[in-house]
Amino acid sequence: MITRRTFLETAGVAAATSSMLRAGNSPVRVAVIGTGGRGSDLIRALTTIDGVELIAVCDDYPPHLEQGAKYAGPEAKTFVDYRKLLDELKPQAVVIAVPLYMHYQVAADCLSAGCDVFLEKTMCYTVAEAKKLTVQVTASKRVFQVGLQRRANAIYKQAQAMVAAGMIGQVVSIKSQWHRNNSWRRPVPVPKSDADWPRLERKLNWRLYKAYSQGLMAELGSHQMDVANWFLGGHPKRVIASGGIEYFRDGREVYDNISCLYEYELNGVNGKPYTVRVNYTSLCNNAYEGAAELVMGTKGSLYLTSAKGLLFQEKGTDVVSWEGNKDQPAADANAAIVTAGKTLKLSNDPWAHRGAPFEIDIAEGNDTRDELVAFVDCVRRQDAKTICDVNVGLADCATILMANQSVEAGGWISFPA
Amino acid sequence: MNRTPYQRSIEAMSTRFDVFLRGSKADYDEQHLEAVAVAVTEEIVRLDGALSRFDPRSEIARINRQAAKQFVRVDRELFALLETCEQGRQLTDGYFDVTRGGGWELNAADSSVRLAVESQIDLGGIGKGFALDRGREILRRFNVESGLLQGGTSSVLAVGQEVWPIDLRHPLTPELVIGQIELANCSLSCSAVRRSEQKTSDIVNPLTGEAIFGKAACFVLAADATTAEIYSTALLAMGLERASKFLAMLADGEEQIGWFEDDFLWLKERR
């Protein structure tokens, strides 16, 4: 007799078997939607991963599709319409690298088609879309990962563990920036006099127009604010930000510089809350500080880039200074506590106070390839616990969009409920 | 030639690259030239990130770590470059060898490579040229009619019909100019045994495994920068005598070869 209980158990076994079949040794059939610059990076990386069969690439801009097809190889079919791709090939997994305003629709359609989804950052163009997508992902039980690749970087993983272990004490501040010096403008293949220029300009330079883009915060800041969320173990409580178009007045609609002050409310060891402030800036006309995060704690600071991780210890009483070691109990009560002589001069190097750093000595691996290896691994095992799941993506999306909202509204903006 | 070119520079491949662009149509303003120049420099930086054997995050570093044990899949762009290197090795009787004589197996069926035990790939002799050729593709795609791209001053590529004058420098006395050439729609690659501040050469004769010596420099003009790099590296490793014999056997092509030891001479003129 089959009771309801045994039926459910049987059904459970059947489900497990089908997922194991999916997880077998056959290659994972992957399609890439969006084959511009970032999509091409992802295609190249996918073709180096064992167990991946790149079955198709898709883009509605012919030169990008041609480029993607070249990197993907002759076995990959080409599509202009991603819905047709989903219908015809039913890929097991899709990798999506389309302009931000299309993220929600493409990802939602792929999930509806039963695909596991890797979606480039920022997860969605609006918080409302990000919330809807979160509901859909959770209900679909599909494998879903957002392309915040610092989560796959060995240096950041190590640094996060160091912060969690208390190696830099209590985190008191994070200062991060992505500073570059170029117009952020992609070349357009026809001159401005050409009738097709306005269309191609908006298509290729979609990052510069508000209808398609959320500007610097979405394209750059999302990576770094994710580091703050990750390291501080939550999301900001509120933000105040200022930005504008001050230098590249070339018809663009998104800011060419932005400065944000975020507040995170954390619980102290004694249960008393305290606030950590995160300063984030992005510039398009000075590259001095480049792209980096500085996580500052009471015992030390971590300077992080995707290629370098440095730990600077705070100078404290345990450091022997040039005027003598006052902490050492003197064996001889008459021993001098200061050795006098010619004036000892401190270095005039403005950075000398930082001292020599310890280096996080793990730099093997490539963020983009490693995040895809992790995704494919989850797809193969049908494991929903990806390195950057939909909830991380949602929090990151809300975090960066509240800064843009603050610039527009001109005041503090709270994290959306 | 009177128009000042738009210039943009970038540090990559342990040296400096310069991009000089001139637009010929009024429509292609400085905004366009800047966007194209940035696209070129970003492409060079991207290729550096893939090709550098010193950067542990690069594809070449991954191959060097993993490919001694098994075949390692590489992307199609890199595989095509490795095939070009293999063709260069065969063309130059083994004197251009990115494995420095170590050896490898390339499998075109699945774009994979396996290295002989203790063999390592070093694309230092070809990477800059490959990057310049990719830069030229970008100039063409975006209708920039005239440009000069250079990497480390040893690899130069003139794009378009416009003539760019280039001084040739003495290998050991950088301030001494030993000749001038005019470059148009052509690439120049220079290899010297060593720089003035170096004691020994970082170029190895792949057939003997020993660093080359002397004070020679080889200058190659070729249609593309990748080919120019292959010849300049291989001919210098051969030395003057073997290089002369090799060139005598070589079918006439687009290449033009200059040599400096005590004086400058053309070993092979263009047809």
XYZ file of C-alpha atoms in Angstrom:
688
model
C 0.000 0.000 0.000
C 1.329 3.416 -0.865
C 0.697 5.856 1.910
C 0.957 9.545 1.346
C 4.203 9.491 3.271
C 5.868 6.803 1.141
C 4.569 8.472 -2.001
C 6.276 11.680 -1.017
C 9.470 9.801 -0.236
C 9.314 8.073 -3.614
C 8.689 11.371 -5.323
C 11.642 12.778 -3.448
C 13.879 9.982 -4.683
C 12.672 10.502 -8.239
C 13.462 14.190 -8.007
C 16.898 13.456 -6.607
C 17.561 10.967 -9.403
C 16.587 13.388 -12.114
C 18.870 16.043 -10.657
C 21.665 13.491 -10.431
C 21.093 12.616 -14.065
C 21.387 16.272 -14.885
C 24.475 16.371 -12.773
C 26.135 13.424 -14.541
C 29.271 13.527 -16.612
C 27.665 14.948 -19.721
C 28.802 18.487 -20.464
C 26.744 21.430 -19.238
C 25.037 23.048 -22.246
C 25.535 26.798 -21.905
C 24.351 29.722 -24.026
C 25.617 33.298 -23.768
C 23.174 36.172 -24.294
C 24.908 39.473 -24.981
C 28.306 39.289 -26.725
C 29.733 42.794 -26.352
C 32.934 43.450 -24.425
C 31.916 41.744 -21.194
C 30.043 38.961 -22.953
C 33.185 38.207 -24.963
C 35.245 37.982 -21.760
C 32.729 35.465 -20.434
C 32.699 33.463 -23.692
C 36.486 33.189 -23.749
C 36.529 32.069 -20.122
C 33.735 29.514 -20.681
C 35.624 27.898 -23.564
C 38.513 27.105 -21.205
C 36.383 25.286 -18.613
C 36.225 21.494 -18.805
C 32.708 20.126 -18.947
C 31.202 23.206 -20.586
C 29.639 22.928 -24.024
C 29.001 26.395 -25.409
C 25.998 25.692 -27.622
C 24.967 29.197 -28.674
C 25.658 32.910 -28.531
C 23.099 35.654 -29.025
C 23.213 39.383 -29.715
C 21.041 41.765 -31.695
C 24.018 43.886 -32.825
C 25.683 42.089 -35.784
C 29.323 43.140 -35.164
C 29.089 41.956 -31.540
C 27.426 38.689 -32.548
C 30.185 38.103 -35.096
C 32.831 38.747 -32.446
C 31.084 36.447 -29.950
C 30.752 33.693 -32.556
C 34.474 33.934 -33.327
C 35.397 33.426 -29.677
C 32.747 30.726 -29.198
C 33.820 28.615 -32.157
C 31.978 26.990 -35.073
C 29.977 24.563 -32.903
C 28.071 27.390 -31.238
C 24.907 28.493 -33.056
C 24.188 32.187 -33.408
C 20.930 33.931 -32.570
C 19.642 37.477 -32.822
C 16.594 36.810 -30.624
C 17.237 35.173 -27.244
C 13.654 33.877 -26.998
C 14.214 31.886 -30.192
C 17.443 30.537 -28.709
C 15.604 29.386 -25.568
C 12.835 27.758 -27.618
C 15.074 25.973 -30.080
C 17.973 24.815 -27.954
C 16.632 24.705 -24.404
C 20.066 25.337 -22.847
C 20.675 24.023 -19.354
C 22.355 27.257 -18.312
C 22.534 30.782 -19.693
C 25.098 33.494 -19.094
C 23.570 36.960 -19.491
C 25.631 40.062 -20.296
C 23.122 42.478 -21.831
C 22.682 46.190 -21.001
C 21.341 46.762 -17.484
C 17.802 47.828 -18.442
C 17.250 44.406 -20.060
C 18.595 42.319 -17.159
C 15.249 41.634 -15.522
C 13.317 40.622 -18.637
C 16.013 38.396 -20.086
C 16.732 36.692 -16.749
C 13.017 36.199 -16.014
C 12.434 34.656 -19.451
C 15.416 32.339 -19.048
C 14.200 31.183 -15.624
C 10.727 30.607 -17.073
C 12.350 28.479 -19.770
C 13.849 26.324 -17.012
C 17.428 27.535 -17.337
C 19.991 28.008 -14.609
C 21.114 31.623 -14.822
C 24.352 33.553 -14.483
C 23.403 37.242 -14.635
C 25.986 39.989 -14.889
C 25.966 42.685 -12.235
C 24.110 44.878 -11.378
C 21.281 42.395 -10.914
C 18.468 44.704 -12.089
C 17.790 48.221 -13.279
C 15.270 48.882 -10.462
C 14.734 47.531 -6.942
C 11.171 46.530 -7.868
C 12.525 44.316 -10.672
C 15.186 42.891 -8.369
C 12.520 41.949 -5.837
C 10.335 40.301 -8.481
C 13.333 38.361 -9.789
C 14.209 37.247 -6.248
C 10.721 35.808 -5.817
C 10.918 34.052 -9.172
C 14.381 32.580 -8.529
C 13.346 31.323 -5.097
C 10.164 29.707 -6.470
C 11.940 28.232 -9.504
C 14.672 26.512 -7.448
C 17.019 27.148 -10.342
C 20.719 27.799 -9.847
C 21.243 31.567 -9.979
C 24.405 33.623 -9.659
C 25.127 37.338 -10.042
C 28.435 38.360 -11.639
C 30.046 40.118 -8.691
C 33.359 38.405 -9.288
C 35.219 39.647 -6.229
C 33.261 36.891 -4.459
C 35.381 34.415 -6.472
C 38.687 36.193 -5.858
C 41.078 34.434 -3.476
C 42.393 37.728 -2.085
C 38.931 39.029 -1.176
C 37.900 35.655 0.264
C 41.017 35.630 2.442
C 40.542 39.273 3.459
C 36.909 38.661 4.408
C 38.000 35.733 6.581
C 40.656 37.944 8.208
C 38.057 40.597 9.026
C 35.650 37.967 10.363
C 38.433 36.527 12.524
C 39.054 39.959 14.039
C 42.552 40.392 12.613
C 42.013 44.094 11.977
C 39.951 44.587 15.136
C 36.618 46.342 14.895
C 35.976 47.718 11.431
C 35.531 51.464 11.815
C 35.452 52.685 8.244
C 35.718 51.589 4.626
C 37.052 53.885 1.963
C 36.716 52.687 -1.592
C 36.870 54.210 -5.014
C 36.997 53.468 -8.703
C 38.856 56.313 -10.366
C 39.712 56.332 -14.049
C 40.682 58.917 -16.580
C 38.789 58.488 -19.792
C 35.441 59.519 -21.193
C 33.895 56.059 -20.681
C 32.744 56.427 -24.266
C 32.813 53.534 -26.730
C 33.654 54.415 -30.330
C 30.791 54.431 -32.838
C 31.584 52.980 -36.281
C 29.818 55.702 -38.304
C 30.427 59.470 -38.277
C 28.030 61.835 -36.536
C 26.662 62.992 -39.905
C 25.405 59.472 -40.601
C 21.640 58.997 -40.141
C 22.333 55.879 -38.110
C 24.654 57.608 -35.629
C 22.033 58.479 -32.972
C 20.763 54.895 -32.854
C 24.272 53.364 -32.714
C 25.440 55.946 -30.177
C 22.668 54.963 -27.765
C 23.146 51.264 -28.473
C 26.922 51.182 -27.991
C 27.126 53.894 -25.336
C 24.071 52.665 -23.415
C 26.051 53.138 -20.188
C 25.834 56.916 -20.666
C 22.020 57.142 -20.953
C 19.597 56.922 -18.069
C 16.969 54.909 -19.912
C 19.392 51.965 -20.080
C 21.952 52.584 -17.370
C 22.304 53.440 -13.697
C 25.721 54.978 -14.345
C 28.910 54.621 -12.342
C 27.225 53.125 -9.280
C 25.791 50.201 -11.270
C 28.739 49.598 -13.583
C 31.562 50.069 -11.077
C 30.244 50.799 -7.594
C 28.187 47.598 -7.443
C 31.388 45.522 -7.169
C 32.777 47.594 -4.366
C 29.600 48.159 -2.393
C 29.145 44.380 -2.531
C 32.523 44.093 -0.797
C 31.239 46.446 1.931
C 27.998 44.459 2.316
C 29.951 41.196 2.383
C 32.622 42.297 4.850
C 30.189 44.124 7.150
C 27.689 41.267 6.948
C 24.612 43.229 5.958
C 23.411 46.220 4.033
C 23.629 49.953 4.692
C 20.977 51.674 6.744
C 21.091 54.926 4.802
C 23.168 56.971 2.362
C 23.761 60.550 1.316
C 25.364 61.122 -2.049
C 26.304 63.883 -4.447
C 27.135 63.579 -8.127
C 26.921 65.360 -11.422
C 28.172 65.855 -14.946
C 31.002 68.300 -14.397
C 33.549 67.546 -17.096
C 32.262 65.251 -19.860
C 29.430 67.482 -21.029
C 28.984 65.543 -24.243
C 25.293 64.731 -24.129
C 25.553 61.965 -21.566
C 22.904 61.678 -18.910
C 24.692 59.752 -16.155
C 27.100 61.415 -13.709
C 30.798 61.570 -14.532
C 31.595 61.665 -10.811
C 29.828 60.659 -7.628
C 30.653 60.700 -3.908
C 28.658 58.654 -1.405
C 28.597 58.336 2.361
C 26.891 55.159 3.548
C 26.025 54.253 7.134
C 25.920 50.636 8.284
C 24.509 49.898 11.730
C 26.249 46.944 13.353
C 25.931 45.225 16.715
C 28.915 45.457 19.019
C 30.117 42.650 21.277
C 28.236 44.176 24.203
C 25.045 44.338 22.156
C 25.333 48.086 21.710
C 24.889 49.139 18.106
C 27.519 51.241 16.391
C 27.758 52.822 12.977
C 30.372 52.112 10.305
C 30.668 54.719 7.581
C 31.630 53.730 4.054
C 32.961 56.387 1.702
C 32.627 55.572 -1.968
C 33.682 57.728 -4.893
C 33.932 57.195 -8.622
C 35.632 59.590 -11.058
C 36.090 59.597 -14.828
C 38.813 62.226 -14.966
C 41.518 61.326 -12.462
C 42.930 57.816 -12.057
C 45.358 58.488 -9.179
C 43.836 56.053 -6.688
C 42.535 53.556 -9.245
C 40.085 50.902 -8.129
C 40.560 49.693 -4.557
C 38.939 49.228 -1.193
C 40.529 50.168 2.120
C 38.938 48.360 5.058
C 40.012 50.158 8.224
C 39.885 48.504 11.637
C 41.133 49.361 15.113
C 44.118 47.006 14.698
C 44.885 47.330 11.024
C 43.831 48.189 7.508
C 43.331 45.993 4.478
C 44.087 47.494 1.076
C 42.387 45.401 -1.563
C 42.371 45.200 -5.337
C 41.654 42.148 -7.454
C 45.414 41.685 -7.886
C 46.760 42.810 -4.526
C 45.846 42.381 -0.884
C 47.892 44.237 1.719
C 47.543 44.298 5.494
C 48.878 47.375 7.284
C 49.002 46.934 11.044
C 48.160 49.927 13.170
C 51.140 51.203 15.108
C 50.509 50.695 18.805
C 52.367 50.366 22.041
C 53.844 47.037 20.952
C 55.927 48.832 18.365
C 59.390 49.812 19.541
C 59.762 53.455 18.687
C 62.889 55.499 18.343
C 62.504 57.244 21.698
C 62.822 53.970 23.640
C 60.583 51.171 24.735
C 58.494 52.448 27.636
C 56.552 49.203 28.003
C 59.556 47.062 28.866
C 60.010 47.002 32.654
C 63.495 48.289 33.229
C 65.809 45.704 34.791
C 67.876 48.554 36.111
C 65.855 51.312 37.774
C 68.532 53.763 36.707
C 68.508 52.718 33.066
C 67.879 55.599 30.725
C 64.473 55.655 29.173
C 65.659 57.905 26.378
C 68.892 57.706 24.471
C 69.804 61.302 23.601
C 71.959 62.360 20.692
C 71.714 64.076 17.367
C 68.122 64.739 16.335
C 66.544 61.638 14.876
C 64.598 62.680 11.883
C 61.433 60.906 10.799
C 61.171 60.038 7.156
C 59.585 62.710 5.025
C 57.869 60.015 3.001
C 54.197 60.961 3.478
C 53.249 57.272 3.586
C 55.962 56.201 6.060
C 53.497 56.065 8.971
C 51.788 53.104 7.379
C 54.814 50.880 7.804
C 55.641 47.891 5.635
C 52.564 45.821 4.775
C 52.033 42.096 4.954
C 50.850 40.762 1.630
C 48.042 38.288 1.134
C 50.116 35.876 -0.871
C 47.459 34.282 -3.032
C 46.968 35.698 -6.459
C 46.476 32.636 -8.648
C 43.316 32.418 -10.650
C 41.267 34.864 -12.600
C 38.083 36.378 -11.132
C 35.992 36.009 -14.270
C 37.019 32.435 -14.988
C 36.772 31.412 -11.343
C 33.254 32.814 -10.878
C 32.145 30.833 -13.948
C 33.870 27.663 -12.709
C 31.945 28.080 -9.438
C 28.672 28.647 -11.309
C 29.129 25.634 -13.613
C 29.991 23.524 -10.585
C 26.711 24.552 -8.902
C 24.815 23.840 -12.137
C 26.322 20.383 -12.359
C 25.447 19.598 -8.733
C 22.142 21.513 -8.949
C 23.239 23.373 -5.837
C 21.357 26.647 -5.315
C 24.034 27.937 -2.919
C 26.056 29.898 -5.459
C 28.907 32.195 -4.428
C 26.700 35.210 -5.175
C 23.031 34.313 -4.909
C 19.914 36.300 -5.667
C 19.683 37.770 -2.163
C 23.237 39.111 -2.416
C 22.305 40.510 -5.815
C 19.162 42.141 -4.465
C 20.967 43.779 -1.525
C 23.740 45.006 -3.839
C 21.220 46.406 -6.321
C 19.311 48.259 -3.590
C 22.586 49.530 -2.085
C 23.814 51.186 -5.258
C 20.461 52.502 -6.432
C 19.816 54.317 -3.141
C 22.921 56.415 -3.843
C 21.576 57.518 -7.230
C 18.250 58.268 -5.565
C 20.022 60.364 -2.941
C 21.765 62.454 -5.596
C 18.437 63.127 -7.282
C 16.451 63.768 -4.092
C 19.250 65.687 -2.385
C 19.204 64.094 1.061
C 19.521 60.942 3.129
C 17.877 57.863 1.617
C 17.115 54.779 3.701
C 17.625 51.198 2.517
C 14.342 50.156 0.893
C 12.052 47.963 2.965
C 51.557 65.592 -41.595
C 51.212 68.954 -39.930
C 48.234 67.975 -37.859
C 49.220 67.073 -34.317
C 48.052 63.526 -33.675
C 45.816 62.651 -30.760
C 47.971 60.714 -28.313
C 47.155 58.331 -25.501
C 49.584 56.158 -23.520
C 49.244 53.152 -21.287
C 51.566 51.012 -19.191
C 51.274 47.332 -20.079
C 53.491 44.306 -20.741
C 56.105 45.805 -18.398
C 56.576 48.804 -20.679
C 54.780 51.760 -22.214
C 52.513 51.774 -25.240
C 51.612 54.888 -27.221
C 48.700 55.352 -29.574
C 48.878 58.254 -32.054
C 45.772 58.839 -34.145
C 44.813 61.210 -36.919
C 41.284 61.406 -38.234
C 40.892 62.519 -41.801
C 37.192 63.270 -41.909
C 35.733 66.312 -40.247
C 33.083 64.073 -38.725
C 35.631 62.124 -36.765
C 36.403 64.631 -34.061
C 38.680 64.316 -31.068
C 35.863 62.707 -29.090
C 35.873 59.851 -31.583
C 39.672 59.585 -31.627
C 39.745 59.455 -27.834
C 37.123 56.698 -27.740
C 39.088 54.679 -30.317
C 42.403 55.270 -28.520
C 40.849 54.124 -25.226
C 39.460 51.031 -26.959
C 42.986 50.262 -28.234
C 44.659 50.778 -24.864
C 41.996 48.715 -23.090
C 42.546 45.922 -25.604
C 46.304 46.032 -24.928
C 45.697 45.867 -21.173
C 43.265 42.983 -21.664
C 45.828 41.068 -23.746
C 48.536 41.772 -21.156
C 46.234 40.234 -18.561
C 45.891 37.101 -20.689
C 49.430 36.755 -22.069
C 51.743 37.770 -19.229
C 53.703 34.913 -17.697
C 54.428 37.092 -14.668
C 50.805 37.756 -13.758
C 49.542 34.687 -11.869
C 45.997 35.557 -12.977
C 46.810 35.277 -16.696
C 45.865 32.468 -19.037
C 49.536 31.862 -19.825
C 50.300 31.515 -16.097
C 47.448 29.023 -15.800
C 48.806 27.020 -18.748
C 52.327 27.104 -17.325
C 50.992 25.802 -13.993
C 48.689 23.103 -15.351
C 49.718 22.004 -18.820
C 52.743 19.896 -17.919
C 50.419 17.229 -16.545
C 47.594 17.219 -19.076
C 46.113 18.965 -22.074
C 44.642 22.304 -20.956
C 41.800 23.979 -22.852
C 42.564 27.528 -23.926
C 40.302 30.059 -25.593
C 40.252 30.358 -29.376
C 41.978 33.706 -29.492
C 44.937 32.450 -27.481
C 45.025 29.115 -29.309
C 45.271 30.932 -32.640
C 48.235 32.889 -31.269
C 49.920 29.684 -30.044
C 49.429 28.208 -33.534
C 51.025 31.322 -35.039
C 53.964 30.795 -32.674
C 54.262 27.169 -33.790
C 54.218 28.227 -37.454
C 56.904 30.781 -36.594
C 59.002 28.084 -34.964
C 58.801 25.877 -38.044
C 59.440 28.810 -40.382
C 62.606 29.831 -38.522
C 64.133 26.343 -38.085
C 63.323 26.469 -34.373
C 64.975 29.828 -33.668
C 61.681 31.445 -32.702
C 60.408 29.301 -29.879
C 58.116 30.583 -27.130
C 58.913 27.441 -25.106
C 62.662 28.153 -25.379
C 63.262 24.704 -26.798
C 61.083 23.007 -24.193
C 58.432 21.843 -26.620
C 54.664 21.477 -26.563
C 51.755 19.725 -28.232
C 48.872 21.724 -29.690
C 45.551 20.013 -30.274
C 43.389 21.978 -32.689
C 40.406 19.652 -32.252
C 39.562 21.135 -28.861
C 41.949 24.128 -28.674
C 44.142 22.583 -26.026
C 47.839 22.575 -25.260
C 50.172 20.284 -23.350
C 53.672 21.325 -22.369
C 56.695 19.074 -22.306
C 57.972 18.501 -18.776
C 59.671 21.651 -17.453
C 58.616 23.602 -20.509
C 57.097 27.059 -19.986
C 55.505 29.480 -22.425
C 56.998 32.970 -22.678
C 55.242 35.239 -25.168
C 57.606 38.144 -24.440
C 58.950 37.972 -28.004
C 55.569 38.256 -29.711
C 52.950 39.657 -27.316
C 53.579 43.329 -28.069
C 53.316 42.738 -31.808
C 50.132 40.722 -31.399
C 48.641 43.537 -29.304
C 49.535 46.123 -31.974
C 47.899 44.016 -34.691
C 44.731 43.875 -32.592
C 44.960 47.628 -32.199
C 45.055 48.004 -35.977
C 41.838 45.978 -36.255
C 40.157 48.450 -33.900
C 41.390 51.435 -35.941
C 39.975 49.859 -39.091
C 36.657 48.916 -37.470
C 36.146 52.515 -36.389
C 37.392 54.180 -39.572
C 40.515 55.859 -38.236
C 42.561 56.269 -41.383
C 45.939 57.017 -39.906
C 47.637 55.884 -36.746
C 50.941 54.903 -35.217
C 50.978 52.321 -32.436
C 54.091 51.472 -30.481
C 54.955 49.198 -27.581
C 58.179 49.514 -25.608
C 59.724 51.374 -28.583
C 60.748 47.964 -29.963
C 57.457 47.229 -31.706
C 55.914 49.829 -33.996
C 52.953 49.616 -36.354
C 51.947 52.332 -38.806
C 48.322 52.080 -39.877
C 47.191 53.712 -43.120
C 49.037 55.252 -46.047
C 50.443 58.220 -44.158
C 54.217 58.148 -43.639
C 55.601 58.236 -40.097
C 59.356 58.879 -39.719
C 61.048 56.587 -37.195
C 64.608 56.888 -35.875
C 66.543 53.693 -35.234
C 68.503 53.728 -31.991
C 71.903 52.195 -31.280
C 71.300 49.115 -29.130
C 73.853 50.030 -26.451
C 73.979 53.808 -26.798
C 70.334 54.878 -26.767
C 71.053 58.519 -27.592
C 72.858 57.550 -30.809
C 70.653 57.362 -33.904
C 71.973 54.856 -36.455
C 69.371 55.398 -39.130
C 65.923 56.623 -40.003
C 63.147 54.863 -41.827
C 59.772 55.972 -43.032
C 56.985 53.706 -41.958
C 53.657 53.536 -43.784
C 51.122 50.730 -43.568
C 53.873 48.562 -42.149
C 55.286 47.220 -38.935
C 58.762 47.499 -37.450
C 60.184 45.193 -34.814
C 63.580 45.726 -33.186
C 65.476 43.123 -31.226
C 68.857 43.718 -29.604
C 71.084 41.320 -27.704
C 70.819 43.493 -24.612
C 69.961 46.966 -23.445
C 72.748 49.290 -22.345
C 72.054 48.635 -18.655
C 71.873 44.857 -19.024
C 74.902 42.593 -18.546
C 73.503 39.511 -20.260
C 70.773 39.046 -22.802
C 67.299 37.892 -21.851
C 67.028 36.271 -25.284
C 67.923 32.597 -25.351
C 69.063 30.558 -28.337
C 66.370 27.879 -28.149
C 68.632 25.329 -29.838
C 71.363 25.602 -27.219
C 69.384 26.978 -24.282
C 72.060 29.633 -23.731
C 71.652 33.405 -23.609
C 72.844 35.053 -26.799
C 75.802 37.442 -26.642
C 77.480 40.175 -28.667
C 76.142 43.610 -29.441
C 73.947 43.037 -32.483
C 70.506 44.441 -33.181
C 68.025 43.283 -35.782
C 65.335 45.463 -37.394
C 62.476 43.851 -39.276
C 59.822 45.534 -41.384
C 56.819 43.360 -42.149
C 53.183 43.708 -43.116
C 52.004 42.796 -39.643
C 53.574 43.282 -36.235
C 53.280 39.645 -35.183
C 55.360 38.463 -38.166
C 57.915 41.234 -37.605
C 58.374 40.047 -33.998
C 58.895 36.424 -35.042
C 61.641 37.371 -37.518
C 63.442 39.889 -35.351
C 63.612 37.489 -32.413
C 64.640 34.461 -34.505
C 67.223 36.232 -36.684
C 68.956 37.786 -33.700
C 69.156 34.391 -32.015
C 70.668 32.962 -35.234
C 73.422 35.558 -35.396
C 74.581 37.401 -38.518
C 76.117 34.483 -40.403
C 73.248 32.042 -39.999
C 70.683 34.800 -40.434
C 72.261 35.787 -43.786
C 72.137 32.180 -45.006
C 68.584 31.802 -43.777
C 67.469 34.958 -45.566
C 69.160 33.863 -48.796
C 66.983 30.746 -48.751
C 63.827 32.641 -47.858
C 61.364 33.349 -50.650
C 60.934 37.019 -51.479
C 58.156 38.509 -49.441
C 57.169 41.756 -47.870
C 59.828 41.603 -45.194
C 62.812 43.900 -45.077
C 65.628 43.095 -42.653
C 68.189 45.493 -41.195
C 71.178 44.507 -39.059
C 73.468 46.515 -36.833
C 76.693 45.254 -35.394
C 79.454 47.735 -36.170
C 77.543 49.394 -38.955
C 73.993 49.326 -40.144
C 73.251 47.238 -43.215
C 70.183 45.898 -44.952
C 70.310 42.103 -45.069
C 67.194 41.942 -47.159
C 65.460 44.696 -49.076
C 61.840 44.655 -49.938
C 61.079 43.564 -53.507
